[in-house]
JSON list of C-alpha atoms in Angstrom, two decimals:
[
{"chain": "C", "resi": 1, "resn": "MET", "atom": "CA", "xyz": [23.44, -14.09, 6.74]},
{"chain": "C", "resi": 2, "resn": "LYS", "atom": "CA", "xyz": [21.31, -15.03, 3.72]},
{"chain": "C", "resi": 3, "resn": "LEU", "atom": "CA", "xyz": [18.10, -14.02, 5.53]},
{"chain": "C", "resi": 4, "resn": "THR", "atom": "CA", "xyz": [19.58, -10.64, 6.47]},
{"chain": "C", "resi": 5, "resn": "ARG", "atom": "CA", "xyz": [20.71, -10.09, 2.88]},
{"chain": "C", "resi": 6, "resn": "ASN", "atom": "CA", "xyz": [17.23, -10.98, 1.55]},
{"chain": "C", "resi": 7, "resn": "ILE", "atom": "CA", "xyz": [15.56, -8.55, 3.96]},
{"chain": "C", "resi": 8, "resn": "LEU", "atom": "CA", "xyz": [18.03, -5.81, 3.00]},
{"chain": "C", "resi": 9, "resn": "VAL", "atom": "CA", "xyz": [17.47, -6.44, -0.73]},
{"chain": "C", "resi": 10, "resn": "LEU", "atom": "CA", "xyz": [13.68, -6.36, -0.29]},
{"chain": "C", "resi": 11, "resn": "PHE", "atom": "CA", "xyz": [13.90, -3.16, 1.74]},
{"chain": "C", "resi": 12, "resn": "LEU", "atom": "CA", "xyz": [16.11, -1.44, -0.85]},
{"chain": "C", "resi": 13, "resn": "LEU", "atom": "CA", "xyz": [13.88, -2.60, -3.71]},
{"chain": "C", "resi": 14, "resn": "SER", "atom": "CA", "xyz": [10.79, -1.29, -1.95]},
{"chain": "C", "resi": 15, "resn": "LEU", "atom": "CA", "xyz": [12.54, 2.09, -1.51]},
{"chain": "C", "resi": 16, "resn": "LEU", "atom": "CA", "xyz": [13.68, 2.21, -5.12]},
{"chain": "C", "resi": 17, "resn": "LEU", "atom": "CA", "xyz": [10.35, 1.07, -6.58]},
{"chain": "C", "resi": 18, "resn": "ASP", "atom": "CA", "xyz": [8.13, 3.22, -4.39]},
{"chain": "C", "resi": 19, "resn": "VAL", "atom": "CA", "xyz": [6.31, 5.48, -6.82]},
{"chain": "C", "resi": 20, "resn": "ALA", "atom": "CA", "xyz": [3.74, 6.86, -4.39]},
{"chain": "C", "resi": 21, "resn": "SER", "atom": "CA", "xyz": [2.81, 10.42, -5.24]},
{"chain": "C", "resi": 22, "resn": "ALA", "atom": "CA", "xyz": [-0.53, 11.63, -3.93]},
{"chain": "C", "resi": 23, "resn": "GLN", "atom": "CA", "xyz": [-1.84, 14.81, -5.50]},
{"chain": "C", "resi": 24, "resn": "THR", "atom": "CA", "xyz": [-3.68, 17.65, -3.83]},
{"chain": "C", "resi": 25, "resn": "SER", "atom": "CA", "xyz": [-6.86, 17.87, -5.94]},
{"chain": "C", "resi": 26, "resn": "THR", "atom": "CA", "xyz": [-10.04, 17.39, -3.92]},
{"chain": "C", "resi": 27, "resn": "ASN", "atom": "CA", "xyz": [-12.24, 16.14, -6.79]},
{"chain": "C", "resi": 28, "resn": "PRO", "atom": "CA", "xyz": [-12.04, 12.34, -7.09]},
{"chain": "C", "resi": 29, "resn": "PRO", "atom": "CA", "xyz": [-12.64, 10.92, -10.56]},
{"chain": "C", "resi": 30, "resn": "THR", "atom": "CA", "xyz": [-16.05, 9.48, -11.36]},
{"chain": "C", "resi": 31, "resn": "ILE", "atom": "CA", "xyz": [-16.54, 6.33, -13.40]},
{"chain": "C", "resi": 32, "resn": "SER", "atom": "CA", "xyz": [-19.84, 6.08, -15.25]},
{"chain": "C", "resi": 33, "resn": "GLY", "atom": "CA", "xyz": [-19.12, 2.81, -17.04]},
{"chain": "C", "resi": 34, "resn": "GLY", "atom": "CA", "xyz": [-16.98, 0.99, -19.58]},
{"chain": "C", "resi": 35, "resn": "LEU", "atom": "CA", "xyz": [-13.43, -0.33, -19.43]},
{"chain": "C", "resi": 36, "resn": "GLN", "atom": "CA", "xyz": [-12.06, 2.65, -21.37]},
{"chain": "C", "resi": 37, "resn": "GLU", "atom": "CA", "xyz": [-13.51, 5.09, -18.86]},
{"chain": "C", "resi": 38, "resn": "ILE", "atom": "CA", "xyz": [-12.05, 3.07, -15.99]},
{"chain": "C", "resi": 39, "resn": "TYR", "atom": "CA", "xyz": [-8.66, 3.08, -17.69]},
{"chain": "C", "resi": 40, "resn": "ASP", "atom": "CA", "xyz": [-8.86, 6.82, -18.42]},
{"chain": "C", "resi": 41, "resn": "ALA", "atom": "CA", "xyz": [-9.89, 7.60, -14.84]},
{"chain": "C", "resi": 42, "resn": "ALA", "atom": "CA", "xyz": [-7.08, 5.44, -13.40]},
{"chain": "C", "resi": 43, "resn": "THR", "atom": "CA", "xyz": [-4.35, 6.88, -15.64]},
{"chain": "C", "resi": 44, "resn": "SER", "atom": "CA", "xyz": [-5.39, 10.53, -15.44]},
{"chain": "C", "resi": 45, "resn": "SER", "atom": "CA", "xyz": [-6.47, 10.65, -11.80]},
{"chain": "C", "resi": 46, "resn": "THR", "atom": "CA", "xyz": [-5.00, 13.44, -9.73]},
{"chain": "C", "resi": 47, "resn": "ASN", "atom": "CA", "xyz": [-6.07, 11.83, -6.45]},
{"chain": "C", "resi": 48, "resn": "SER", "atom": "CA", "xyz": [-4.34, 8.48, -6.75]},
{"chain": "C", "resi": 49, "resn": "LEU", "atom": "CA", "xyz": [-1.09, 6.81, -5.85]},
{"chain": "C", "resi": 50, "resn": "VAL", "atom": "CA", "xyz": [0.68, 3.57, -6.69]},
{"chain": "C", "resi": 51, "resn": "GLU", "atom": "CA", "xyz": [2.87, 1.79, -4.17]},
{"chain": "C", "resi": 52, "resn": "VAL", "atom": "CA", "xyz": [5.16, -1.22, -4.32]},
{"chain": "C", "resi": 53, "resn": "HIS", "atom": "CA", "xyz": [5.92, -3.06, -1.09]},
{"chain": "C", "resi": 54, "resn": "ALA", "atom": "CA", "xyz": [7.98, -5.91, 0.31]},
{"chain": "C", "resi": 55, "resn": "LEU", "atom": "CA", "xyz": [6.57, -8.57, 2.63]},
{"chain": "C", "resi": 56, "resn": "TYR", "atom": "CA", "xyz": [8.30, -10.66, 5.25]},
{"chain": "C", "resi": 57, "resn": "ALA", "atom": "CA", "xyz": [6.58, -13.67, 6.87]},
{"chain": "C", "resi": 58, "resn": "PRO", "atom": "CA", "xyz": [9.00, -15.47, 9.23]},
{"chain": "C", "resi": 59, "resn": "ALA", "atom": "CA", "xyz": [6.70, -18.46, 9.81]},
{"chain": "C", "resi": 60, "resn": "LEU", "atom": "CA", "xyz": [6.58, -19.40, 6.11]},
{"chain": "C", "resi": 61, "resn": "SER", "atom": "CA", "xyz": [9.19, -21.52, 4.35]},
{"chain": "C", "resi": 62, "resn": "LYS", "atom": "CA", "xyz": [10.32, -18.93, 1.75]},
{"chain": "C", "resi": 63, "resn": "LYS", "atom": "CA", "xyz": [9.62, -16.02, 4.12]},
{"chain": "C", "resi": 64, "resn": "THR", "atom": "CA", "xyz": [9.53, -13.21, 1.54]},
{"chain": "C", "resi": 65, "resn": "GLY", "atom": "CA", "xyz": [7.20, -11.70, -1.01]},
{"chain": "C", "resi": 66, "resn": "GLY", "atom": "CA", "xyz": [5.89, -8.43, -2.32]},
{"chain": "C", "resi": 67, "resn": "GLY", "atom": "CA", "xyz": [2.98, -6.64, -3.83]},
{"chain": "C", "resi": 68, "resn": "ILE", "atom": "CA", "xyz": [1.55, -3.61, -5.51]},
{"chain": "C", "resi": 69, "resn": "GLY", "atom": "CA", "xyz": [-1.30, -1.31, -4.55]},
{"chain": "C", "resi": 70, "resn": "TYR", "atom": "CA", "xyz": [-3.41, 1.40, -6.18]},
{"chain": "C", "resi": 71, "resn": "PHE", "atom": "CA", "xyz": [-5.10, 3.91, -3.87]},
{"chain": "C", "resi": 72, "resn": "TRP", "atom": "CA", "xyz": [-7.50, 6.83, -4.27]},
{"chain": "C", "resi": 73, "resn": "LEU", "atom": "CA", "xyz": [-7.24, 9.83, -1.97]},
{"chain": "C", "resi": 74, "resn": "ILE", "atom": "CA", "xyz": [-10.79, 10.73, -0.95]},
{"chain": "C", "resi": 75, "resn": "ASN", "atom": "CA", "xyz": [-9.73, 13.79, 1.05]},
{"chain": "C", "resi": 76, "resn": "GLN", "atom": "CA", "xyz": [-6.87, 14.71, 3.39]},
{"chain": "C", "resi": 77, "resn": "TYR", "atom": "CA", "xyz": [-8.31, 12.39, 6.05]},
{"chain": "C", "resi": 78, "resn": "ALA", "atom": "CA", "xyz": [-9.22, 9.20, 4.14]},
{"chain": "C", "resi": 79, "resn": "TYR", "atom": "CA", "xyz": [-8.19, 7.01, 1.24]},
{"chain": "C", "resi": 80, "resn": "THR", "atom": "CA", "xyz": [-9.18, 3.63, -0.17]},
{"chain": "C", "resi": 81, "resn": "GLY", "atom": "CA", "xyz": [-7.74, 1.23, -2.70]},
{"chain": "C", "resi": 82, "resn": "VAL", "atom": "CA", "xyz": [-6.81, -2.26, -3.82]},
{"chain": "C", "resi": 83, "resn": "ARG", "atom": "CA", "xyz": [-3.69, -4.38, -3.32]},
{"chain": "C", "resi": 84, "resn": "LEU", "atom": "CA", "xyz": [-2.30, -7.59, -4.76]},
{"chain": "C", "resi": 85, "resn": "ASP", "atom": "CA", "xyz": [0.14, -9.50, -2.54]},
{"chain": "C", "resi": 86, "resn": "TYR", "atom": "CA", "xyz": [2.39, -12.43, -3.48]},
{"chain": "C", "resi": 87, "resn": "VAL", "atom": "CA", "xyz": [4.29, -14.34, -0.80]},
{"chain": "C", "resi": 88, "resn": "ASN", "atom": "CA", "xyz": [6.04, -17.65, -0.14]},
{"chain": "C", "resi": 89, "resn": "GLY", "atom": "CA", "xyz": [6.63, -18.54, -3.79]},
{"chain": "C", "resi": 90, "resn": "GLY", "atom": "CA", "xyz": [3.00, -19.13, -4.75]},
{"chain": "C", "resi": 91, "resn": "PHE", "atom": "CA", "xyz": [0.43, -17.42, -2.54]},
{"chain": "C", "resi": 92, "resn": "TRP", "atom": "CA", "xyz": [-1.69, -14.70, -4.19]},
{"chain": "C", "resi": 93, "resn": "MET", "atom": "CA", "xyz": [-4.16, -12.50, -2.36]},
{"chain": "C", "resi": 94, "resn": "PRO", "atom": "CA", "xyz": [-6.08, -9.48, -3.67]},
{"chain": "C", "resi": 95, "resn": "SER", "atom": "CA", "xyz": [-7.52, -7.15, -1.04]},
{"chain": "C", "resi": 96, "resn": "GLY", "atom": "CA", "xyz": [-9.55, -4.00, -0.58]},
{"chain": "C", "resi": 97, "resn": "ASN", "atom": "CA", "xyz": [-8.19, -1.46, 1.88]},
{"chain": "C", "resi": 98, "resn": "ALA", "atom": "CA", "xyz": [-9.12, 1.82, 3.54]},
{"chain": "C", "resi": 99, "resn": "ALA", "atom": "CA", "xyz": [-7.37, 4.20, 5.89]},
{"chain": "C", "resi": 100, "resn": "LEU", "atom": "CA", "xyz": [-8.18, 7.17, 8.06]},
{"chain": "C", "resi": 101, "resn": "GLN", "atom": "CA", "xyz": [-5.57, 9.71, 9.06]},
{"chain": "C", "resi": 102, "resn": "LEU", "atom": "CA", "xyz": [-5.47, 12.93, 11.02]},
{"chain": "C", "resi": 103, "resn": "PRO", "atom": "CA", "xyz": [-2.59, 15.35, 10.34]},
{"chain": "C", "resi": 104, "resn": "LEU", "atom": "CA", "xyz": [-1.71, 17.17, 13.57]},
{"chain": "C", "resi": 105, "resn": "HIS", "atom": "CA", "xyz": [0.68, 20.02, 14.41]},
{"chain": "C", "resi": 106, "resn": "PRO", "atom": "CA", "xyz": [1.15, 19.41, 18.16]},
{"chain": "C", "resi": 107, "resn": "LEU", "atom": "CA", "xyz": [3.79, 22.12, 18.67]},
{"chain": "C", "resi": 108, "resn": "SER", "atom": "CA", "xyz": [2.19, 24.91, 16.62]},
{"chain": "C", "resi": 109, "resn": "LYS", "atom": "CA", "xyz": [0.76, 26.73, 19.68]},
{"chain": "C", "resi": 110, "resn": "LEU", "atom": "CA", "xyz": [4.13, 26.90, 21.46]},
{"chain": "C", "resi": 111, "resn": "THR", "atom": "CA", "xyz": [5.33, 30.31, 20.31]},
{"chain": "C", "resi": 112, "resn": "PHE", "atom": "CA", "xyz": [8.74, 30.04, 21.98]},
{"chain": "C", "resi": 113, "resn": "MET", "atom": "CA", "xyz": [9.70, 27.09, 19.72]},
{"chain": "C", "resi": 114, "resn": "PRO", "atom": "CA", "xyz": [11.83, 27.65, 16.61]},
{"chain": "C", "resi": 115, "resn": "THR", "atom": "CA", "xyz": [9.74, 27.83, 13.41]},
{"chain": "C", "resi": 116, "resn": "TRP", "atom": "CA", "xyz": [11.09, 24.57, 12.03]},
{"chain": "C", "resi": 117, "resn": "LEU", "atom": "CA", "xyz": [10.07, 22.74, 15.23]},
{"chain": "C", "resi": 118, "resn": "SER", "atom": "CA", "xyz": [6.64, 24.33, 15.60]},
{"chain": "C", "resi": 119, "resn": "GLY", "atom": "CA", "xyz": [5.87, 23.25, 12.02]},
{"chain": "C", "resi": 120, "resn": "VAL", "atom": "CA", "xyz": [6.39, 19.54, 12.74]},
{"chain": "C", "resi": 121, "resn": "LYS", "atom": "CA", "xyz": [3.45, 17.47, 11.50]},
{"chain": "C", "resi": 122, "resn": "VAL", "atom": "CA", "xyz": [2.47, 14.14, 13.11]},
{"chain": "C", "resi": 123, "resn": "THR", "atom": "CA", "xyz": [-0.06, 11.94, 11.32]},
{"chain": "C", "resi": 124, "resn": "PRO", "atom": "CA", "xyz": [-1.59, 9.08, 13.31]},
{"chain": "C", "resi": 125, "resn": "PHE", "atom": "CA", "xyz": [-3.52, 6.69, 11.07]},
{"chain": "C", "resi": 126, "resn": "ALA", "atom": "CA", "xyz": [-5.69, 3.58, 11.10]},
{"chain": "C", "resi": 127, "resn": "TYR", "atom": "CA", "xyz": [-5.42, 1.08, 8.22]},
{"chain": "C", "resi": 128, "resn": "GLY", "atom": "CA", "xyz": [-7.69, -1.87, 7.55]},
{"chain": "C", "resi": 129, "resn": "GLY", "atom": "CA", "xyz": [-8.65, -4.19, 4.76]},
{"chain": "C", "resi": 130, "resn": "ILE", "atom": "CA", "xyz": [-10.22, -7.42, 3.70]},
{"chain": "C", "resi": 131, "resn": "GLY", "atom": "CA", "xyz": [-8.70, -9.95, 1.34]},
{"chain": "C", "resi": 132, "resn": "ILE", "atom": "CA", "xyz": [-9.22, -13.43, 0.00]},
{"chain": "C", "resi": 133, "resn": "PRO", "atom": "CA", "xyz": [-6.49, -15.90, -0.96]},
{"chain": "C", "resi": 134, "resn": "VAL", "atom": "CA", "xyz": [-6.91, -17.07, -4.55]},
{"chain": "C", "resi": 135, "resn": "SER", "atom": "CA", "xyz": [-3.87, -19.33, -5.08]},
{"chain": "C", "resi": 136, "resn": "GLY", "atom": "CA", "xyz": [-4.82, -22.45, -6.99]},
{"chain": "C", "resi": 137, "resn": "ALA", "atom": "CA", "xyz": [-8.45, -21.33, -7.35]},
{"chain": "C", "resi": 138, "resn": "VAL", "atom": "CA", "xyz": [-10.43, -22.31, -10.46]},
{"chain": "C", "resi": 139, "resn": "VAL", "atom": "CA", "xyz": [-12.72, -19.69, -11.98]},
{"chain": "C", "resi": 140, "resn": "GLY", "atom": "CA", "xyz": [-14.53, -21.17, -14.98]},
{"chain": "C", "resi": 141, "resn": "ASP", "atom": "CA", "xyz": [-11.79, -22.46, -17.27]},
{"chain": "C", "resi": 142, "resn": "VAL", "atom": "CA", "xyz": [-9.07, -20.36, -15.63]},
{"chain": "C", "resi": 143, "resn": "THR", "atom": "CA", "xyz": [-6.83, -21.72, -12.87]},
{"chain": "C", "resi": 144, "resn": "ILE", "atom": "CA", "xyz": [-5.00, -19.08, -10.87]},
{"chain": "C", "resi": 145, "resn": "PRO", "atom": "CA", "xyz": [-1.33, -20.01, -10.44]},
{"chain": "C", "resi": 146, "resn": "GLY", "atom": "CA", "xyz": [0.07, -20.83, -7.04]},
{"chain": "C", "resi": 147, "resn": "SER", "atom": "CA", "xyz": [-0.68, -23.24, -4.29]},
{"chain": "C", "resi": 148, "resn": "VAL", "atom": "CA", "xyz": [-2.07, -23.05, -0.80]},
{"chain": "C", "resi": 149, "resn": "HIS", "atom": "CA", "xyz": [0.45, -24.08, 1.84]},
{"chain": "C", "resi": 150, "resn": "ASP", "atom": "CA", "xyz": [-0.49, -25.70, 5.14]},
{"chain": "C", "resi": 151, "resn": "ASN", "atom": "CA", "xyz": [1.09, -23.32, 7.65]},
{"chain": "C", "resi": 152, "resn": "ASN", "atom": "CA", "xyz": [-0.05, -25.38, 10.62]},
{"chain": "C", "resi": 153, "resn": "GLY", "atom": "CA", "xyz": [1.59, -28.68, 9.83]}
]
């Protein structure tokens, strides 16, 4: 019962917190240098989206987590971005991600179909990324919070 409630709460939170809103501009921002320019490009970009997500890992002891991502729409067929995931009460992992998609209108050529049905859009996609766990890592004088759990023992 508690597990079902946790999954339901995570699902509802991810729906409520989802702020994804891709824009239609086809000119991605350019960054020529400096933290201020990066900040300005990220906050004024018309080709970006932010997403909040829930994670569920049944093999881990605490089983739940979440994360946030920032993505840039390159064109209507591709986007790329970064994510930060937190799971199992102490596991952090940043990652870089990319996706390809192809919007299709499979019923548009069938003239006998009602307009609302012939306008149905299906978008198959491929999503991939690479990440590195950083929990408990030491970078110079900074120790990243969290701990690495042995999931095999």
